[in-house]
Short mmCIF file of C-alpha atoms and ligand atoms in Angstrom, two decimals:
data_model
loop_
_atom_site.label_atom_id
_atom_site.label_comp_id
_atom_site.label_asym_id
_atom_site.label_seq_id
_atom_site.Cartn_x
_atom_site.Cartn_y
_atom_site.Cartn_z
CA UNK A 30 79.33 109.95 119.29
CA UNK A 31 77.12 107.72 121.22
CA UNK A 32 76.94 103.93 121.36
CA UNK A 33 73.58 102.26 122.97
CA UNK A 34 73.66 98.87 124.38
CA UNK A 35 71.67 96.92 126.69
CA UNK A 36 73.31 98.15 129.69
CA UNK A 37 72.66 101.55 128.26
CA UNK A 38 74.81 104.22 126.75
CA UNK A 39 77.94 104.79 126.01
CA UNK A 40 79.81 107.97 124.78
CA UNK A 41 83.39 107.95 122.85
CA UNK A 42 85.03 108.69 126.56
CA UNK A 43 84.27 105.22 127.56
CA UNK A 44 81.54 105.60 130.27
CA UNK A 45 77.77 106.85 130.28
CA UNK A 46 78.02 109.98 131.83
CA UNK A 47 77.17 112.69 129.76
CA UNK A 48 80.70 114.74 129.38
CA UNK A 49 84.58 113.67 129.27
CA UNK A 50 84.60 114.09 132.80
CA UNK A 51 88.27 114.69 134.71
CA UNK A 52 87.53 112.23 137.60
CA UNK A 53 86.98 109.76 135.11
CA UNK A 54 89.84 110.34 132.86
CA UNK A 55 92.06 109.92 135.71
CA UNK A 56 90.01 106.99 136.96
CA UNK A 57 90.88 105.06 133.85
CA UNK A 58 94.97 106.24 133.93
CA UNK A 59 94.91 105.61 137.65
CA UNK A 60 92.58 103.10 138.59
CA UNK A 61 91.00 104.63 141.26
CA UNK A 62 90.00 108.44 142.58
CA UNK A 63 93.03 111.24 142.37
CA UNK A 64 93.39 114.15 144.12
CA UNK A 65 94.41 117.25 144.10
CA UNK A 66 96.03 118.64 146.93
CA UNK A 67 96.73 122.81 146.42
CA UNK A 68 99.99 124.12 147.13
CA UNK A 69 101.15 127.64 147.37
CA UNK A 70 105.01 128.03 146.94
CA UNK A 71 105.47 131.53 147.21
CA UNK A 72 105.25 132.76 143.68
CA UNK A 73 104.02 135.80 142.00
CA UNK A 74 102.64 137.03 139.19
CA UNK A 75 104.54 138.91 136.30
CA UNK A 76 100.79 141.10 136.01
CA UNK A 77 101.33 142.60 139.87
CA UNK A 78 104.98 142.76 140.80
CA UNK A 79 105.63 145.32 137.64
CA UNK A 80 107.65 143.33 134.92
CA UNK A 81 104.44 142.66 132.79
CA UNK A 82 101.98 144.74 134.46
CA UNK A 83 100.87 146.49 138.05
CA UNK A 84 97.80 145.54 139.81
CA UNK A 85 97.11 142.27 138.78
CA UNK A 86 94.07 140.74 136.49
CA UNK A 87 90.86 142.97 137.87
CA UNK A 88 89.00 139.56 139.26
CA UNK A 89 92.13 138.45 141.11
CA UNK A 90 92.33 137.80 144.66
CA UNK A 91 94.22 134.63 145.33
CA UNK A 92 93.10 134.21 149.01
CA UNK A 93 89.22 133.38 147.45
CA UNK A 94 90.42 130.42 146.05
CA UNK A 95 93.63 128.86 148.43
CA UNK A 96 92.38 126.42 150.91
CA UNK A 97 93.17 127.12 154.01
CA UNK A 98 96.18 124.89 154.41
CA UNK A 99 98.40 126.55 151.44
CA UNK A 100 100.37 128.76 153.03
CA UNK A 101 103.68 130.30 151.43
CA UNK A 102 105.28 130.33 155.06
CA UNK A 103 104.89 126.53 155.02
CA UNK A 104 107.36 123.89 153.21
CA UNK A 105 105.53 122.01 150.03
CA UNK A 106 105.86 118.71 151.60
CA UNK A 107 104.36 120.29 155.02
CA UNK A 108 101.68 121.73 152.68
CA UNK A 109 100.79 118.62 150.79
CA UNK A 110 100.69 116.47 153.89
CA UNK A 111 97.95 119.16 155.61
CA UNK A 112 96.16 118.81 151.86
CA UNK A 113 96.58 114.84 151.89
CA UNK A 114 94.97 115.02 155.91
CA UNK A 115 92.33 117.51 154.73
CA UNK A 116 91.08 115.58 151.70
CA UNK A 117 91.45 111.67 153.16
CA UNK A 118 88.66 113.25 156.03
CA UNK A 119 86.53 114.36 152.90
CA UNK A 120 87.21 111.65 150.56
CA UNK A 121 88.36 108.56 152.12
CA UNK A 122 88.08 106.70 149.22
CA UNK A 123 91.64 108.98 147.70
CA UNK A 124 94.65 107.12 147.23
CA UNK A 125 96.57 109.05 144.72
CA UNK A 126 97.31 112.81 145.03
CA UNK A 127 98.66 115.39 142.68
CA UNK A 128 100.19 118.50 143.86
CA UNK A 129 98.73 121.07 142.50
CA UNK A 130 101.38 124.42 142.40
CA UNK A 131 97.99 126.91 142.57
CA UNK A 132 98.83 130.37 143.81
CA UNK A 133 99.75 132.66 141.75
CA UNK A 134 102.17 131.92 138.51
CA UNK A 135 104.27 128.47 139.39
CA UNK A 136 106.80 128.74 136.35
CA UNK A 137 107.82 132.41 137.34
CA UNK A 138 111.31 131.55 139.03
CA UNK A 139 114.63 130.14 138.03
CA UNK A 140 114.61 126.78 136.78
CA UNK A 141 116.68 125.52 139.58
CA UNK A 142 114.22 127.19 141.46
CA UNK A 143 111.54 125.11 140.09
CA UNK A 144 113.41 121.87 139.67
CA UNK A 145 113.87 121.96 143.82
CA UNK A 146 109.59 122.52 144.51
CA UNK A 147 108.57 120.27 141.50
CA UNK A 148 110.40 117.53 142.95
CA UNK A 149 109.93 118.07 146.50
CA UNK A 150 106.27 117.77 145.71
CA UNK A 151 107.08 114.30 143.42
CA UNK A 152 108.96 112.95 145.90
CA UNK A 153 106.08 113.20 149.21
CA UNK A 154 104.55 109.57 149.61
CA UNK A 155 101.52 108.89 147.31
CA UNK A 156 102.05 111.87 144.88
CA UNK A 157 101.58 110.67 141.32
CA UNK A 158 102.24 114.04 139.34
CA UNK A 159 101.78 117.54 139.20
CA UNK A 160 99.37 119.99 137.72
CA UNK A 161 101.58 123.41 137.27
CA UNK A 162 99.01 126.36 137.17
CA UNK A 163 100.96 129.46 135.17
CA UNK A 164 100.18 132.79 132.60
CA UNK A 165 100.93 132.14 129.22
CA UNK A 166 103.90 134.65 129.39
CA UNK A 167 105.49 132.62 132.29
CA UNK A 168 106.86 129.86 130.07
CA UNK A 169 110.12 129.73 127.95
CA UNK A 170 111.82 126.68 126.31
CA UNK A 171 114.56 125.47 128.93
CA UNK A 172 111.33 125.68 131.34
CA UNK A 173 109.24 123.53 128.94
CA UNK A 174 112.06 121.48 129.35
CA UNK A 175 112.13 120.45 132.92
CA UNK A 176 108.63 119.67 132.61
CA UNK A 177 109.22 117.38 129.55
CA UNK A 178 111.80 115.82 131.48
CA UNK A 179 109.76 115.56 134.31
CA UNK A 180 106.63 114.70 132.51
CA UNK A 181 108.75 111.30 131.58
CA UNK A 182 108.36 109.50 134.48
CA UNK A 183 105.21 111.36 136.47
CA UNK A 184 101.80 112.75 135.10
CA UNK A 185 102.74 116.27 134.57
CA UNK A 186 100.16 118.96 133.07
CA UNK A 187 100.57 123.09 132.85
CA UNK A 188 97.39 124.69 133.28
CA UNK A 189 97.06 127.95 131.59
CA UNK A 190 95.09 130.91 132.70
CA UNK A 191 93.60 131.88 129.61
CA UNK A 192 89.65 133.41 130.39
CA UNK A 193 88.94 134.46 127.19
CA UNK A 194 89.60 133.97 123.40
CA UNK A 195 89.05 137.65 122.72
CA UNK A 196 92.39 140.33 123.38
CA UNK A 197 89.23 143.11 123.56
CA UNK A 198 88.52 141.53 127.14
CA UNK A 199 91.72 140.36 127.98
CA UNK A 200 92.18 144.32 127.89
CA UNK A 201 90.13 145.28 129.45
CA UNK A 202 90.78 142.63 132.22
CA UNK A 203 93.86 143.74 132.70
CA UNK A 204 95.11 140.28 132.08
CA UNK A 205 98.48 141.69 130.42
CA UNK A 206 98.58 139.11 127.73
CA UNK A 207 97.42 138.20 124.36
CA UNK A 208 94.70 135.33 123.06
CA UNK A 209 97.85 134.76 120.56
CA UNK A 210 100.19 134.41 123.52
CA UNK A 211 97.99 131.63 125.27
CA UNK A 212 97.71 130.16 122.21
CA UNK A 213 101.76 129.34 121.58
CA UNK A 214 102.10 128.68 125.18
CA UNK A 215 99.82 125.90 124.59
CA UNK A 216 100.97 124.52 121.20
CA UNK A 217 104.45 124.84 122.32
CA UNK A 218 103.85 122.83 125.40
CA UNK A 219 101.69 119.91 123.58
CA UNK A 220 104.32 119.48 120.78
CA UNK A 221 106.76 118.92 123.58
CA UNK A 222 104.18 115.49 124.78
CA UNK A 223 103.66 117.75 127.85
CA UNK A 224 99.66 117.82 129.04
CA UNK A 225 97.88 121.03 128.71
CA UNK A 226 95.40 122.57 130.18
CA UNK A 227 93.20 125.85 130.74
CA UNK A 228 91.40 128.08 132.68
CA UNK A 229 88.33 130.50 131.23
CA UNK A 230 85.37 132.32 132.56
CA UNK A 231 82.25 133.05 131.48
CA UNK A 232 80.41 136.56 132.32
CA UNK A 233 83.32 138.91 131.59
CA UNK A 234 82.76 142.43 131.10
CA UNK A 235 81.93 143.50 127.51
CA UNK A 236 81.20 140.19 126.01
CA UNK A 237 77.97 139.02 125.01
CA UNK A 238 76.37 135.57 125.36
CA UNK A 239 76.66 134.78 122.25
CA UNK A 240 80.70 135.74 121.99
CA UNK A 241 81.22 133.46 125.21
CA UNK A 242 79.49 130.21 123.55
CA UNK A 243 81.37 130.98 119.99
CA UNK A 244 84.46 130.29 122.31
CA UNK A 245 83.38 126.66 122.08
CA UNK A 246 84.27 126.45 118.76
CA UNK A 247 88.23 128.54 119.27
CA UNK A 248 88.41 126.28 122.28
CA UNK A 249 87.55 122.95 120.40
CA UNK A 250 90.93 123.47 117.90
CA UNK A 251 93.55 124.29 120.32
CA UNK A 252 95.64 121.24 121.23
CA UNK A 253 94.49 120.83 125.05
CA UNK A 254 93.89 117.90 126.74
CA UNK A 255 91.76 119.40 129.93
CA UNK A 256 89.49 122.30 130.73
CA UNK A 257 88.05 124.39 133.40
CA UNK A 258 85.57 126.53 133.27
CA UNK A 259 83.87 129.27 135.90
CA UNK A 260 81.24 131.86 136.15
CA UNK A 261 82.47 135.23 136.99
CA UNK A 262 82.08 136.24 140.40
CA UNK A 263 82.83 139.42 141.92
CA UNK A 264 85.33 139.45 144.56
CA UNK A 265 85.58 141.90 147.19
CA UNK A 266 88.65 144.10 147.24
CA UNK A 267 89.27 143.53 143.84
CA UNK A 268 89.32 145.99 141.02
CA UNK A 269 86.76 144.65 139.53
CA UNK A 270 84.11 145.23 142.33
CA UNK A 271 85.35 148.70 142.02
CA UNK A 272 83.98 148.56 138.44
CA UNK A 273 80.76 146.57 139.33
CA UNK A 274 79.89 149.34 141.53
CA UNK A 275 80.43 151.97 139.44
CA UNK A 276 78.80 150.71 136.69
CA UNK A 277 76.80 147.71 137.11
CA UNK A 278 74.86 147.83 133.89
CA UNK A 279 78.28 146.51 132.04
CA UNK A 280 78.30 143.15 134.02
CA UNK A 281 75.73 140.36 132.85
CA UNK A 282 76.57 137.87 135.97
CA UNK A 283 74.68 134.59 135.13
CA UNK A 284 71.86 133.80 137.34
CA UNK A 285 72.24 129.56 138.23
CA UNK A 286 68.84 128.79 135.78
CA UNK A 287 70.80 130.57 132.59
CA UNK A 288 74.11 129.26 133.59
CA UNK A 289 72.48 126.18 133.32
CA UNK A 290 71.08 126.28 130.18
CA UNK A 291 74.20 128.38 128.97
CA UNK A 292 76.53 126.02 130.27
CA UNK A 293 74.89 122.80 128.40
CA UNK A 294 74.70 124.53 125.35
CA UNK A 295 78.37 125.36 125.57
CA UNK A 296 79.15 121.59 126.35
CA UNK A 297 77.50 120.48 123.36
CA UNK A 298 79.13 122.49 120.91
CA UNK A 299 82.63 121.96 122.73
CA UNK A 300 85.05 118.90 121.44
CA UNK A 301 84.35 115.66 123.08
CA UNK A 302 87.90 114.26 122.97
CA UNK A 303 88.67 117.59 125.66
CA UNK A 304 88.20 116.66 129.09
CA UNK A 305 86.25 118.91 131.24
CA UNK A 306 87.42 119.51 134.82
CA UNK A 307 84.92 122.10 136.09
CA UNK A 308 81.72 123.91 135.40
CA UNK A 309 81.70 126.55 137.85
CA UNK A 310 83.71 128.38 140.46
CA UNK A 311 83.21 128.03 144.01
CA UNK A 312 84.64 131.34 146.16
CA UNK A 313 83.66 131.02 149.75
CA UNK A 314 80.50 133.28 150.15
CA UNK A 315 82.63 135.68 152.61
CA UNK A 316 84.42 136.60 149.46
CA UNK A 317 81.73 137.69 146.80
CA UNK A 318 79.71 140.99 146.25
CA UNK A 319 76.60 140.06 145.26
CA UNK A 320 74.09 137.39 145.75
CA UNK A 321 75.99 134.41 144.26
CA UNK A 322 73.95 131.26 144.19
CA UNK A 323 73.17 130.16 147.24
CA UNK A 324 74.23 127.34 149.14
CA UNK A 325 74.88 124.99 146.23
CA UNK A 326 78.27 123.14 146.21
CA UNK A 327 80.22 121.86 142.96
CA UNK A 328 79.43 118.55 143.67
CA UNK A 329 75.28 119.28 143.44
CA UNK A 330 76.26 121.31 140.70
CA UNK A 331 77.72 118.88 138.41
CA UNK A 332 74.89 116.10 138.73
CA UNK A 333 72.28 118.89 138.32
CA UNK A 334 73.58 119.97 134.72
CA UNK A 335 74.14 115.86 134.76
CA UNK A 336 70.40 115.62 135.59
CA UNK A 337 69.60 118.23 132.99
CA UNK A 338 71.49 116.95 130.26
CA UNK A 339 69.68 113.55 130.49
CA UNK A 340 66.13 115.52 130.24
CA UNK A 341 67.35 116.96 127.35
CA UNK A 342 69.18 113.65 126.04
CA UNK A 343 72.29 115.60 125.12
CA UNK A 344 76.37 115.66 125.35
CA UNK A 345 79.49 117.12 125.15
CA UNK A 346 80.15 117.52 121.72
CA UNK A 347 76.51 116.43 120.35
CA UNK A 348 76.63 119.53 118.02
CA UNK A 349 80.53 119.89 117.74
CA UNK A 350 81.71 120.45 113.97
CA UNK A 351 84.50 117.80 113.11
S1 LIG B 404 97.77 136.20 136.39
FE1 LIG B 404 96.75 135.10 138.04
S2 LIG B 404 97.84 135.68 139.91
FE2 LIG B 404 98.43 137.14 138.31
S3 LIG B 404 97.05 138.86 138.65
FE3 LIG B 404 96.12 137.52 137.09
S4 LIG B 404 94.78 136.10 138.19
FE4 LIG B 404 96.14 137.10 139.69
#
């Protein structure tokens, strides 16, 4: 929905940009610009050490996406303060952070475990909440718990690692859980008042372009309140570049023009009332196999599809079905 006025237009998020963007949403909670600052804590992951899998998702190589300053060896408040110095020379115009448990699966430990690093992070100077990155299969009711409790007096959101709505490429992935799975993680978590979020990519092996926009629609219905979204690259070391080489013709990466197009057409079919974090992923060039797409940074990336989406006169949701 779209209201014009004489200052211009206005969509059902309460601004005129063109999606439910997350700087925005947190603009009108906060006031002002939040951060996130990344944290790694020293987790693992359920899919590598054995107890749900071996090996891992066949993407996954944490290092392409920690910044620098996350380092397990290092305390979370030593980590957040590094993050806090880090952003404030990027973005001076910060005043809020959230700590952002990244790395890995940050609900796979004892409860105690996770009560002491949730609220180490909550109680560093300037920290308004947390985002908890986790699988789907890393979350059990006395955990939902401490993040209900928690979620009481701080912003609090678990962000699930979903990729895709279909099991045939979780599969084949390697991802070592269900579409079913992600989907009672998240409605279990959102009837507890607890903020969800998600993680997919687009590009996977095996599904066609017309599969990954259908996931608009799955995506619309479940009960999240943010999204993130990024283009499959092909990291080196991992499985998957083992499979790239051996077989290229099964991987359809998106060139930047028909990500572009793709991506807009995705927005428009995709619930307004979900607010959409990012468009694309962003692994340092060191990292990728392949040609990648160039030298373009998020931030250029978001006002171009911006750009384009006001050529076209189009929005988030424009063709959603209520
Ligand atoms: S669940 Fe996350 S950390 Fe674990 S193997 Fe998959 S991508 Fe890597």
């Amino acid at each position: 929905m779209s209201v014009i006025n004489k200052e211009g237009r206005i969509f059902q998020w309460g601004h005129d940009r063109r999606f439910n963007a997350y700087s925005n949403y947190f603009r009108s909670l906060y006031g002002a610009r939040v951060q996130k600052v990344s944290i790694d804590a020293g987790f693992t992951c359920p899919n590598r050490d054995g107890s749900r899998g071996s090996g891992g998702c066949t993407y996954c190589n944490n290092d392409a996406f920690n910044p620098s300053y996350c380092l397990p060896e290092k305390s979370v408040s030593q980590q957040i303060k590094e993050g806090i110095e880090f952003h404030k020379w990027r973005y001076s115009e910060a005043v809020s952070y959230l700590a952002y448990f990244q790395a890995f699966s940050n609900t796979y430990a004892p409860v105690e475990t996770l009560r002491k690093l949730y609220r180490e992070a909550l109680d560093f100077p300037d920290v308004i909440g947390l985002i908890i990155g986790t699988r789907p299969d890393c979350i059990d009711n006395e955990k939902l718990e401490l993040i209900k409790e928690i979620s009481g007096k701080s912003y609090v959101a678990v962000e699930y690692g979903i990729e895709s709505c279909y099991n045939k490429t979780l599969k084949r992935i390697n991802r070592g859980h269900s579409y079913e799975e992600a989907v009672e993680a998240l409605e279990k978590s959102a009837s507890l008042g607890i903020n969800t979020g998600a993680h997919f990519i687009f590009g996977l092996p095996g599904e066609t372009r017309e599969e990954m926009l259908n996931q608009a629609e799955i995506i619309s219905k479940l009960p999240l309140k943010t999204v993130k979204f990024h283009q499959l690259q092909i990291i080196k070391g991992t499985a998957m570049e083992k499979e790239f080489q051996l077989n290229p013709a099964d991987f359809q990466l998106f060139g930047w023009d028909e990500y572009l197009e793709f991506f807009i057409k995705f927005l428009e079919r995709l619930n307004p009332a979900i607010v959409v974090e990012r468009f694309t992923g962003e692994a340092p060039p060191r990292f990728l196999t392949g040609e990648g797409w160039g030298k373009k940074r998020t931030d250029q990336i978001v006002s171009l599809i911006e750009k384009r989406m006001e050529e076209l006169d189009t929005w988030q949701g424009r063709l959603y079905k209520y």
